[in-house]
Amino acid sequence: MPSLKSLRVRINSVKSTQKITSAMKMVAASKLRRAQTQAEAARPYAQRMERMLASLGASVIGSPTAPKLLVGTGADKVHLLVPVTADRGLAGAFNSNVGRMTRSLARQLELEGKTVKILPVGRKGRDFLKRELASRIVSDISYAGRKSIGFADAQDVAHRIVTMLDAGEFDVCTVIYNRFQSVISQVPTEMRLIPAPLPEAKQEAGSGAKAIYEFEPDEETMLARLLPQNLAIQVYRALLESAAGEHGARMTAMDNATRNAGDMIKRLSQTYNRARQANITRELIEIISGAEAV
Amino acid sequence: MPVDLEIVSPEKLLLSRPVDMVVVPASEGELGVLPGHSPMIVLLRGGTIRLYEGNRVTDQLFVSGGFAEVTPERVTVLANEATPVEAVSRAEGQRRLAAAEAEYAAINKLDVAALDAAMDRVQSARAMIEAAQAA
């Protein structure tokens, strides 16, 4: 039986942990709201970009001079994986889900005889993959200590990917990130960046046949500009979804932790009260039997 | 019948409203769009977008480059940034110009694509200074 004092200390320490986790939950909730608005605000640009790309891409896809960003290098030898994770932990399985998915993807690709390179975005993913796949990590990007990510950060990542592609360092690029499904569920997803999956030119209801666009300058110059921008947009989207997911995951994790701490406090106080009661009873018995003996 | 203008940056929808005419700085010359324009996709250079209501310019916005999609009833501008000309800072323009010129000088002169991109940035910075002066 633990002593009364040690129980008291224990209860107090769990109580302060609970205070921290509930505060973290609150912080995550407000950050989640901000991240969600940011993700929402980025949507119109992405949609319109997709629409333009659909009408543009269709006209050059068959041509032999189609840009590398769209059709890839033609080979399928070297794969670049870009896992997007958070810079902080305490978010449940959020980071390790992406890590695990990256690891199994890398293993599978290597079994097929392909070379794998990894460019982790976010500190936690890097740390996770360093343990087993350190030799495949080419470089890493992290935003530790930053308040929020902007489009410039995504452009930076995209720029590095494009530079690597131009240098012929990989053939296929895949981003692995947590897709934000809802506050309680984030789905690790892989998204192919290069060669770019072409959005289908959707027939807009009401407008009848698809509009035939004139391009100024010509399609190829246009595509050469549009594709890097599109890449940045895709990266931006992944970063934002991941940020929203991170806060969602942390909120859930901290909610659970707060609840568990509550349970623990309940259990410990019960033990404490029992021990106290037992002590009192024992002392009473001692007094009574002492009095009887006199 | 007005034309619906939308200006969108990657970070948010900047402006969405009907205007009578809009002039956008396309890479191959200014492009005035009235309702019923034939569908086009154009590349933008740095310059000012002018919004017309009747014959009056109601707003001028500086964009540093981007794309525009024109359909008979709608104009969508995808810009990296769009600032009202009154808010354009000359100092910022000069800073960008210096950076862009330094970059241009540093690029291998055989890399045509990179040269073009750097040249565009120089032009965009110059347009920014001009916009700031005009305001």
CSV table of C-alpha atoms in Angstrom, one decimal:
chain,number,residue,atom,x,y,z
A,1,MET,CA,0.0,0.0,0.0
A,2,PRO,CA,1.5,3.3,-1.0
A,3,SER,CA,1.7,5.9,1.7
A,4,LEU,CA,-0.8,8.8,1.9
A,5,LYS,CA,1.9,11.3,1.1
A,6,SER,CA,3.1,9.6,-2.0
A,7,LEU,CA,-0.6,9.3,-3.2
A,8,ARG,CA,-1.1,13.0,-2.6
A,9,VAL,CA,2.0,13.9,-4.6
A,10,ARG,CA,0.9,11.6,-7.4
A,11,ILE,CA,-2.6,13.1,-7.6
A,12,ASN,CA,-1.2,16.6,-7.8
A,13,SER,CA,1.2,15.7,-10.5
A,14,VAL,CA,-1.6,14.1,-12.6
A,15,LYS,CA,-3.7,17.2,-12.0
A,16,SER,CA,-1.0,19.5,-13.4
A,17,THR,CA,-0.5,17.2,-16.4
A,18,GLN,CA,-4.3,17.4,-17.0
A,19,LYS,CA,-4.1,21.2,-16.9
A,20,ILE,CA,-1.4,21.2,-19.5
A,21,THR,CA,-3.2,18.8,-21.9
A,22,SER,CA,-6.4,20.6,-21.6
A,23,ALA,CA,-4.7,23.9,-22.4
A,24,MET,CA,-2.9,22.3,-25.4
A,25,LYS,CA,-6.3,21.0,-26.6
A,26,MET,CA,-7.7,24.5,-26.5
A,27,VAL,CA,-4.7,26.0,-28.3
A,28,ALA,CA,-4.9,23.2,-31.0
A,29,ALA,CA,-8.6,24.0,-31.4
A,30,SER,CA,-8.0,27.6,-32.1
A,31,LYS,CA,-5.1,26.9,-34.4
A,32,LEU,CA,-7.2,24.3,-36.2
A,33,ARG,CA,-9.8,26.9,-37.0
A,34,ARG,CA,-7.1,29.2,-38.4
A,35,ALA,CA,-5.6,26.5,-40.5
A,36,GLN,CA,-8.9,25.5,-41.8
A,37,THR,CA,-9.8,29.0,-42.9
A,38,GLN,CA,-6.4,29.2,-44.6
A,39,ALA,CA,-6.9,26.0,-46.4
A,40,GLU,CA,-10.4,27.1,-47.5
A,41,ALA,CA,-9.0,30.4,-48.8
A,42,ALA,CA,-6.5,28.6,-50.9
A,43,ARG,CA,-9.1,26.6,-52.7
A,44,PRO,CA,-10.4,29.1,-55.3
A,45,TYR,CA,-6.9,29.5,-56.8
A,46,ALA,CA,-6.3,25.8,-57.0
A,47,GLN,CA,-9.7,25.2,-58.7
A,48,ARG,CA,-9.1,27.8,-61.3
A,49,MET,CA,-5.6,26.7,-61.9
A,50,GLU,CA,-6.9,23.2,-62.4
A,51,ARG,CA,-9.4,24.4,-64.9
A,52,MET,CA,-6.8,26.2,-67.0
A,53,LEU,CA,-4.4,23.3,-66.8
A,54,ALA,CA,-7.1,20.9,-68.0
A,55,SER,CA,-7.8,22.9,-71.1
A,56,LEU,CA,-4.1,23.6,-71.7
A,57,GLY,CA,-2.7,20.1,-71.0
A,58,ALA,CA,-5.1,18.3,-73.3
A,59,SER,CA,-3.6,20.2,-76.3
A,60,VAL,CA,0.0,19.3,-75.7
A,61,ILE,CA,-0.1,15.9,-74.0
A,62,GLY,CA,0.7,14.0,-77.3
A,63,SER,CA,3.5,16.3,-78.5
A,64,PRO,CA,7.1,15.1,-78.1
A,65,THR,CA,8.2,18.4,-76.7
A,66,ALA,CA,5.8,18.2,-73.8
A,67,PRO,CA,7.5,19.6,-70.7
A,68,LYS,CA,9.1,17.2,-68.2
A,69,LEU,CA,7.0,18.4,-65.4
A,70,LEU,CA,3.9,17.1,-67.1
A,71,VAL,CA,5.0,13.8,-68.7
A,72,GLY,CA,8.0,13.0,-66.5
A,73,THR,CA,11.4,12.0,-67.8
A,74,GLY,CA,10.1,8.9,-69.5
A,75,ALA,CA,11.9,6.7,-67.1
A,76,ASP,CA,10.7,5.2,-63.9
A,77,LYS,CA,13.9,4.5,-62.1
A,78,VAL,CA,14.5,6.9,-59.4
A,79,HIS,CA,11.6,7.9,-57.1
A,80,LEU,CA,11.6,11.0,-54.9
A,81,LEU,CA,9.4,10.7,-51.9
A,82,VAL,CA,8.3,13.9,-50.0
A,83,PRO,CA,6.7,13.0,-46.7
A,84,VAL,CA,5.0,16.0,-45.1
A,85,THR,CA,4.8,15.9,-41.3
A,86,ALA,CA,4.6,18.3,-38.4
A,87,ASP,CA,7.5,19.8,-36.5
A,88,ARG,CA,6.1,18.9,-33.2
A,89,GLY,CA,4.9,15.7,-31.6
A,90,LEU,CA,2.1,15.0,-29.1
A,91,ALA,CA,-0.4,14.6,-31.9
A,92,GLY,CA,-1.2,10.9,-31.7
A,93,ALA,CA,-0.3,8.8,-34.6
A,94,PHE,CA,-0.2,11.8,-37.0
A,95,ASN,CA,3.5,11.8,-37.7
A,96,SER,CA,4.2,8.2,-37.5
A,97,ASN,CA,1.4,7.4,-39.9
A,98,VAL,CA,3.1,9.3,-42.7
A,99,GLY,CA,6.4,7.9,-41.6
A,100,ARG,CA,5.2,4.3,-41.8
A,101,MET,CA,3.6,4.9,-45.1
A,102,THR,CA,6.7,6.4,-46.5
A,103,ARG,CA,8.8,3.5,-45.1
A,104,SER,CA,6.6,0.8,-46.6
A,105,LEU,CA,6.5,2.6,-49.9
A,106,ALA,CA,10.2,3.0,-50.0
A,107,ARG,CA,10.7,-0.7,-49.2
A,108,GLN,CA,8.2,-1.7,-51.9
A,109,LEU,CA,9.9,0.4,-54.5
A,110,GLU,CA,13.3,-0.9,-53.6
A,111,LEU,CA,12.0,-4.5,-53.9
A,112,GLU,CA,11.0,-3.6,-57.4
A,113,GLY,CA,14.6,-2.6,-58.0
A,114,LYS,CA,14.1,1.2,-58.0
A,115,THR,CA,16.2,3.8,-56.3
A,116,VAL,CA,14.5,5.8,-53.6
A,117,LYS,CA,15.3,9.3,-52.5
A,118,ILE,CA,13.6,11.0,-49.6
A,119,LEU,CA,13.1,14.7,-49.0
A,120,PRO,CA,11.3,15.0,-45.7
A,121,VAL,CA,9.3,18.2,-45.0
A,122,GLY,CA,8.9,18.7,-41.2
A,123,ARG,CA,11.2,17.7,-38.4
A,124,LYS,CA,9.2,14.7,-37.0
A,125,GLY,CA,9.2,12.9,-40.3
A,126,ARG,CA,12.9,13.4,-40.8
A,127,ASP,CA,13.6,12.0,-37.3
A,128,PHE,CA,11.4,9.0,-37.9
A,129,LEU,CA,13.0,8.1,-41.2
A,130,LYS,CA,16.5,8.8,-40.1
A,131,ARG,CA,16.4,5.7,-38.0
A,132,GLU,CA,16.1,3.2,-40.9
A,133,LEU,CA,16.3,5.1,-44.2
A,134,ALA,CA,19.0,7.6,-43.3
A,135,SER,CA,21.0,6.9,-46.5
A,136,ARG,CA,18.1,7.8,-48.7
A,137,ILE,CA,17.5,11.2,-47.3
A,138,VAL,CA,18.9,13.8,-49.6
A,139,SER,CA,18.0,16.9,-47.7
A,140,ASP,CA,15.3,18.2,-45.5
A,141,ILE,CA,13.1,21.1,-44.9
A,142,SER,CA,11.5,22.2,-41.6
A,143,TYR,CA,9.5,25.1,-40.4
A,144,ALA,CA,10.2,24.6,-36.7
A,145,GLY,CA,9.4,27.7,-34.8
A,146,ARG,CA,7.2,29.3,-37.5
A,147,LYS,CA,3.8,30.4,-36.8
A,148,SER,CA,2.1,29.7,-40.0
A,149,ILE,CA,3.1,28.6,-43.5
A,150,GLY,CA,2.7,30.9,-46.5
A,151,PHE,CA,2.7,30.3,-50.2
A,152,ALA,CA,6.3,31.4,-50.4
A,153,ASP,CA,7.3,28.4,-48.3
A,154,ALA,CA,5.5,26.1,-50.8
A,155,GLN,CA,7.2,27.9,-53.7
A,156,ASP,CA,10.5,27.2,-52.0
A,157,VAL,CA,9.8,23.5,-51.8
A,158,ALA,CA,8.5,23.4,-55.3
A,159,HIS,CA,11.6,25.2,-56.5
A,160,ARG,CA,13.8,22.6,-54.9
A,161,ILE,CA,11.9,19.8,-56.5
A,162,VAL,CA,12.1,21.5,-60.0
A,163,THR,CA,15.8,22.1,-59.6
A,164,MET,CA,16.3,18.4,-58.7
A,165,LEU,CA,14.2,17.4,-61.7
A,166,ASP,CA,16.2,19.6,-64.1
A,167,ALA,CA,19.4,18.1,-62.7
A,168,GLY,CA,18.0,14.7,-63.6
A,169,GLU,CA,18.1,13.5,-60.0
A,170,PHE,CA,14.8,11.7,-60.1
A,171,ASP,CA,12.1,10.5,-62.4
A,172,VAL,CA,8.9,10.3,-60.3
A,173,CYS,CA,8.0,12.5,-57.4
A,174,THR,CA,5.3,11.6,-54.8
A,175,VAL,CA,4.2,13.6,-51.9
A,176,ILE,CA,2.9,11.7,-48.8
A,177,TYR,CA,0.8,13.8,-46.4
A,178,ASN,CA,-2.1,13.6,-44.0
A,179,ARG,CA,-5.2,14.5,-45.9
A,180,PHE,CA,-7.6,16.4,-43.6
A,181,GLN,CA,-10.8,14.4,-43.7
A,182,SER,CA,-12.3,15.7,-40.5
A,183,VAL,CA,-11.1,16.9,-37.1
A,184,ILE,CA,-10.9,13.4,-35.8
A,185,SER,CA,-9.7,11.7,-39.0
A,186,GLN,CA,-6.6,12.4,-41.1
A,187,VAL,CA,-5.8,9.9,-43.8
A,188,PRO,CA,-2.2,9.4,-44.9
A,189,THR,CA,-2.3,9.9,-48.7
A,190,GLU,CA,0.2,9.7,-51.5
A,191,MET,CA,-0.1,12.3,-54.2
A,192,ARG,CA,1.8,12.0,-57.5
A,193,LEU,CA,3.4,15.3,-58.4
A,194,ILE,CA,5.6,14.5,-61.3
A,195,PRO,CA,4.6,13.4,-63.9
A,196,ALA,CA,1.6,15.5,-63.2
A,197,PRO,CA,-1.7,13.7,-63.3
A,198,LEU,CA,-3.8,15.8,-65.7
A,199,PRO,CA,-7.1,17.0,-64.3
A,200,GLU,CA,-9.9,15.9,-66.6
A,201,ALA,CA,-11.4,18.7,-68.6
A,202,LYS,CA,-14.8,18.8,-67.0
A,203,GLN,CA,-17.8,19.7,-69.1
A,204,GLU,CA,-19.4,22.5,-67.2
A,205,ALA,CA,-23.1,22.0,-66.9
A,206,GLY,CA,-25.0,24.7,-68.7
A,207,SER,CA,-22.2,26.0,-70.8
A,208,GLY,CA,-22.6,23.3,-73.3
A,209,ALA,CA,-19.5,22.3,-75.3
A,210,LYS,CA,-16.1,23.0,-73.8
A,211,ALA,CA,-14.8,26.4,-74.6
A,212,ILE,CA,-12.0,26.5,-77.1
A,213,TYR,CA,-9.4,28.9,-75.8
A,214,GLU,CA,-6.9,31.0,-77.6
A,215,PHE,CA,-3.5,31.1,-76.0
A,216,GLU,CA,-1.2,34.1,-75.7
A,217,PRO,CA,1.7,33.3,-75.9
A,218,ASP,CA,1.5,29.8,-77.3
A,219,GLU,CA,0.5,26.7,-75.3
A,220,GLU,CA,4.1,25.6,-74.6
A,221,THR,CA,5.3,28.8,-73.2
A,222,MET,CA,2.2,29.0,-71.2
A,223,LEU,CA,2.6,25.5,-69.8
A,224,ALA,CA,6.2,26.1,-69.0
A,225,ARG,CA,5.0,28.9,-66.7
A,226,LEU,CA,1.8,27.2,-65.4
A,227,LEU,CA,3.3,23.9,-64.4
A,228,PRO,CA,5.8,25.1,-61.8
A,229,GLN,CA,3.1,27.3,-60.4
A,230,ASN,CA,0.8,24.3,-60.3
A,231,LEU,CA,3.4,22.3,-58.5
A,232,ALA,CA,3.8,25.0,-55.9
A,233,ILE,CA,0.0,25.0,-55.5
A,234,GLN,CA,-0.1,21.3,-55.0
A,235,VAL,CA,2.7,21.5,-52.4
A,236,TYR,CA,0.9,24.4,-50.8
A,237,ARG,CA,-2.3,22.4,-50.5
A,238,ALA,CA,-0.5,19.4,-49.0
A,239,LEU,CA,1.2,21.7,-46.5
A,240,LEU,CA,-2.0,23.3,-45.5
A,241,GLU,CA,-3.9,20.1,-45.2
A,242,SER,CA,-1.1,18.7,-43.2
A,243,ALA,CA,-1.1,21.7,-40.9
A,244,ALA,CA,-4.9,21.5,-40.4
A,245,GLY,CA,-4.6,17.7,-39.8
A,246,GLU,CA,-1.8,18.2,-37.3
A,247,HIS,CA,-3.9,20.5,-35.2
A,248,GLY,CA,-6.9,18.2,-35.5
A,249,ALA,CA,-4.9,15.2,-34.5
A,250,ARG,CA,-3.3,17.1,-31.6
A,251,MET,CA,-6.8,18.2,-30.4
A,252,THR,CA,-8.0,14.6,-30.4
A,253,ALA,CA,-4.9,13.3,-28.7
A,254,MET,CA,-5.0,16.0,-26.1
A,255,ASP,CA,-8.7,15.4,-25.5
A,256,ASN,CA,-8.0,11.8,-24.9
A,257,ALA,CA,-5.1,12.6,-22.6
A,258,THR,CA,-7.3,15.0,-20.6
A,259,ARG,CA,-9.9,12.3,-20.2
A,260,ASN,CA,-7.4,9.7,-19.2
A,261,ALA,CA,-5.9,12.0,-16.6
A,262,GLY,CA,-9.4,12.6,-15.2
A,263,ASP,CA,-9.9,8.8,-14.9
A,264,MET,CA,-6.6,8.4,-13.3
A,265,ILE,CA,-7.3,11.2,-10.8
A,266,LYS,CA,-10.6,9.5,-9.9
A,267,ARG,CA,-8.9,6.2,-9.3
A,268,LEU,CA,-6.0,7.7,-7.3
A,269,SER,CA,-8.3,9.7,-5.1
A,270,GLN,CA,-10.4,6.6,-4.4
A,271,THR,CA,-7.2,4.7,-3.3
A,272,TYR,CA,-6.2,7.7,-1.3
A,273,ASN,CA,-9.6,8.0,0.5
A,274,ARG,CA,-9.6,4.2,1.2
A,275,ALA,CA,-6.1,4.4,2.7
A,276,ARG,CA,-7.1,7.4,4.8
A,277,GLN,CA,-10.2,5.6,6.0
A,278,ALA,CA,-8.1,2.5,6.8
A,279,ASN,CA,-5.7,4.6,8.8
A,280,ILE,CA,-8.5,6.1,10.8
A,281,THR,CA,-10.1,2.8,11.5
A,282,ARG,CA,-6.7,1.4,12.6
A,283,GLU,CA,-6.1,4.2,15.0
A,284,LEU,CA,-9.6,3.9,16.5
A,285,ILE,CA,-9.1,0.2,17.0
A,286,GLU,CA,-5.8,1.0,18.7
A,287,ILE,CA,-7.4,3.5,21.0
A,288,ILE,CA,-10.3,1.3,21.9
A,289,SER,CA,-8.2,-1.8,22.6
A,290,GLY,CA,-5.8,0.4,24.6
A,291,ALA,CA,-8.8,1.7,26.7
A,292,GLU,CA,-10.1,-1.8,27.2
A,293,ALA,CA,-6.8,-3.0,28.5
A,294,VAL,CA,-6.7,-0.3,31.2
B,1,MET,CA,-24.1,43.4,-69.3
B,2,PRO,CA,-21.1,43.5,-67.1
B,3,VAL,CA,-18.2,41.0,-67.0
B,4,ASP,CA,-17.5,39.2,-63.8
B,5,LEU,CA,-14.0,39.8,-62.6
B,6,GLU,CA,-12.2,37.6,-60.2
B,7,ILE,CA,-8.7,38.2,-58.8
B,8,VAL,CA,-7.3,35.2,-56.9
B,9,SER,CA,-4.0,34.8,-55.1
B,10,PRO,CA,-2.8,31.4,-53.9
B,11,GLU,CA,-3.6,32.6,-50.4
B,12,LYS,CA,-7.1,34.0,-50.9
B,13,LEU,CA,-9.8,35.3,-53.2
B,14,LEU,CA,-8.8,39.0,-53.5
B,15,LEU,CA,-11.7,40.5,-55.5
B,16,SER,CA,-14.8,39.3,-57.1
B,17,ARG,CA,-17.2,41.7,-58.7
B,18,PRO,CA,-18.8,42.7,-62.0
B,19,VAL,CA,-17.2,45.5,-64.0
B,20,ASP,CA,-17.9,47.1,-67.3
B,21,MET,CA,-14.4,46.6,-68.7
B,22,VAL,CA,-11.1,45.4,-67.4
B,23,VAL,CA,-7.6,46.0,-68.8
B,24,VAL,CA,-5.0,43.5,-67.9
B,25,PRO,CA,-1.3,43.7,-68.6
B,26,ALA,CA,-0.8,40.6,-70.8
B,27,SER,CA,2.7,39.6,-71.7
B,28,GLU,CA,2.2,40.6,-75.3
B,29,GLY,CA,0.5,44.0,-74.7
B,30,GLU,CA,-2.3,45.3,-72.7
B,31,LEU,CA,-5.6,43.5,-73.2
B,32,GLY,CA,-8.9,45.2,-72.7
B,33,VAL,CA,-11.8,42.8,-72.0
B,34,LEU,CA,-15.4,43.7,-72.6
B,35,PRO,CA,-18.3,41.4,-72.1
B,36,GLY,CA,-18.5,38.7,-74.8
B,37,HIS,CA,-14.7,38.5,-75.4
B,38,SER,CA,-13.6,35.3,-77.1
B,39,PRO,CA,-12.2,32.7,-74.7
B,40,MET,CA,-8.5,33.2,-74.1
B,41,ILE,CA,-5.8,32.2,-71.6
B,42,VAL,CA,-3.1,34.8,-71.3
B,43,LEU,CA,0.2,35.2,-69.4
B,44,LEU,CA,0.5,38.4,-67.4
B,45,ARG,CA,3.6,40.5,-66.9
B,46,GLY,CA,4.0,42.9,-64.1
B,47,GLY,CA,1.7,45.9,-64.5
B,48,THR,CA,-1.6,47.4,-63.4
B,49,ILE,CA,-5.0,45.9,-63.9
B,50,ARG,CA,-7.6,48.7,-64.5
B,51,LEU,CA,-11.2,48.3,-63.7
B,52,TYR,CA,-13.7,50.4,-65.6
B,53,GLU,CA,-17.2,51.3,-64.7
B,54,GLY,CA,-18.7,53.2,-67.6
B,55,ASN,CA,-15.7,55.3,-68.9
B,56,ARG,CA,-14.2,55.8,-65.6
B,57,VAL,CA,-11.4,53.9,-64.0
B,58,THR,CA,-12.6,52.9,-60.6
B,59,ASP,CA,-9.7,50.8,-59.4
B,60,GLN,CA,-6.1,50.1,-60.3
B,61,LEU,CA,-4.3,47.1,-58.9
B,62,PHE,CA,-0.7,46.2,-59.4
B,63,VAL,CA,0.1,42.6,-60.2
B,64,SER,CA,3.6,41.2,-60.4
B,65,GLY,CA,2.7,38.6,-62.9
B,66,GLY,CA,0.4,35.6,-63.3
B,67,PHE,CA,-2.2,34.2,-65.6
B,68,ALA,CA,-5.7,35.3,-66.8
B,69,GLU,CA,-8.5,33.2,-68.2
B,70,VAL,CA,-11.0,35.1,-70.3
B,71,THR,CA,-14.4,33.8,-71.2
B,72,PRO,CA,-17.4,35.7,-72.7
B,73,GLU,CA,-18.9,36.3,-69.3
B,74,ARG,CA,-16.0,36.1,-66.9
B,75,VAL,CA,-12.4,37.1,-66.3
B,76,THR,CA,-10.3,35.2,-63.8
B,77,VAL,CA,-6.9,36.6,-62.9
B,78,LEU,CA,-4.5,34.3,-61.1
B,79,ALA,CA,-1.9,36.6,-59.5
B,80,ASN,CA,0.8,36.0,-57.0
B,81,GLU,CA,-0.1,39.3,-55.4
B,82,ALA,CA,-2.4,42.2,-56.2
B,83,THR,CA,-2.0,45.5,-54.4
B,84,PRO,CA,-4.1,48.7,-55.0
B,85,VAL,CA,-1.7,51.1,-56.7
B,86,GLU,CA,-2.0,53.6,-53.8
B,87,ALA,CA,-0.4,51.0,-51.6
B,88,VAL,CA,2.4,50.0,-53.9
B,89,SER,CA,5.7,50.9,-52.3
B,90,ARG,CA,8.4,52.4,-54.4
B,91,ALA,CA,11.2,51.3,-52.0
B,92,GLU,CA,10.0,47.7,-52.2
B,93,GLY,CA,10.0,48.0,-56.0
B,94,GLN,CA,13.5,49.3,-56.0
B,95,ARG,CA,14.6,46.5,-53.6
B,96,ARG,CA,13.1,43.9,-56.0
B,97,LEU,CA,14.7,45.6,-59.0
B,98,ALA,CA,18.1,45.4,-57.4
B,99,ALA,CA,17.6,41.8,-56.4
B,100,ALA,CA,16.3,40.8,-59.9
B,101,GLU,CA,19.2,42.6,-61.6
B,102,ALA,CA,21.7,40.9,-59.4
B,103,GLU,CA,20.1,37.6,-60.2
B,104,TYR,CA,20.1,38.3,-63.9
B,105,ALA,CA,23.7,39.1,-63.9
B,106,ALA,CA,24.5,35.9,-62.0
B,107,ILE,CA,22.8,33.6,-64.4
B,108,ASN,CA,24.6,31.6,-67.0
B,109,LYS,CA,23.9,33.4,-70.3
B,110,LEU,CA,23.3,30.2,-72.1
B,111,ASP,CA,20.4,29.2,-70.0
B,112,VAL,CA,17.7,30.9,-72.0
B,113,ALA,CA,14.8,29.8,-69.8
B,114,ALA,CA,16.4,31.1,-66.7
B,115,LEU,CA,17.3,34.3,-68.4
B,116,ASP,CA,13.8,34.8,-69.5
B,117,ALA,CA,12.4,34.2,-66.1
B,118,ALA,CA,14.9,36.7,-64.6
B,119,MET,CA,14.2,39.2,-67.2
B,120,ASP,CA,10.5,39.0,-66.4
B,121,ARG,CA,11.3,39.7,-62.7
B,122,VAL,CA,13.3,42.7,-63.7
B,123,GLN,CA,10.4,44.0,-65.8
B,124,SER,CA,8.0,43.3,-63.0
B,125,ALA,CA,10.0,45.2,-60.6
B,126,ARG,CA,10.3,48.2,-63.0
B,127,ALA,CA,6.5,48.1,-63.5
B,128,MET,CA,6.1,48.2,-59.7
B,129,ILE,CA,8.2,51.3,-59.5
B,130,GLU,CA,6.3,52.9,-62.3
B,131,ALA,CA,3.0,52.0,-60.7
B,132,ALA,CA,4.2,53.6,-57.4
B,133,GLN,CA,5.2,56.7,-59.2
B,134,ALA,CA,1.9,57.0,-61.1
B,135,ALA,CA,-0.2,56.7,-58.0
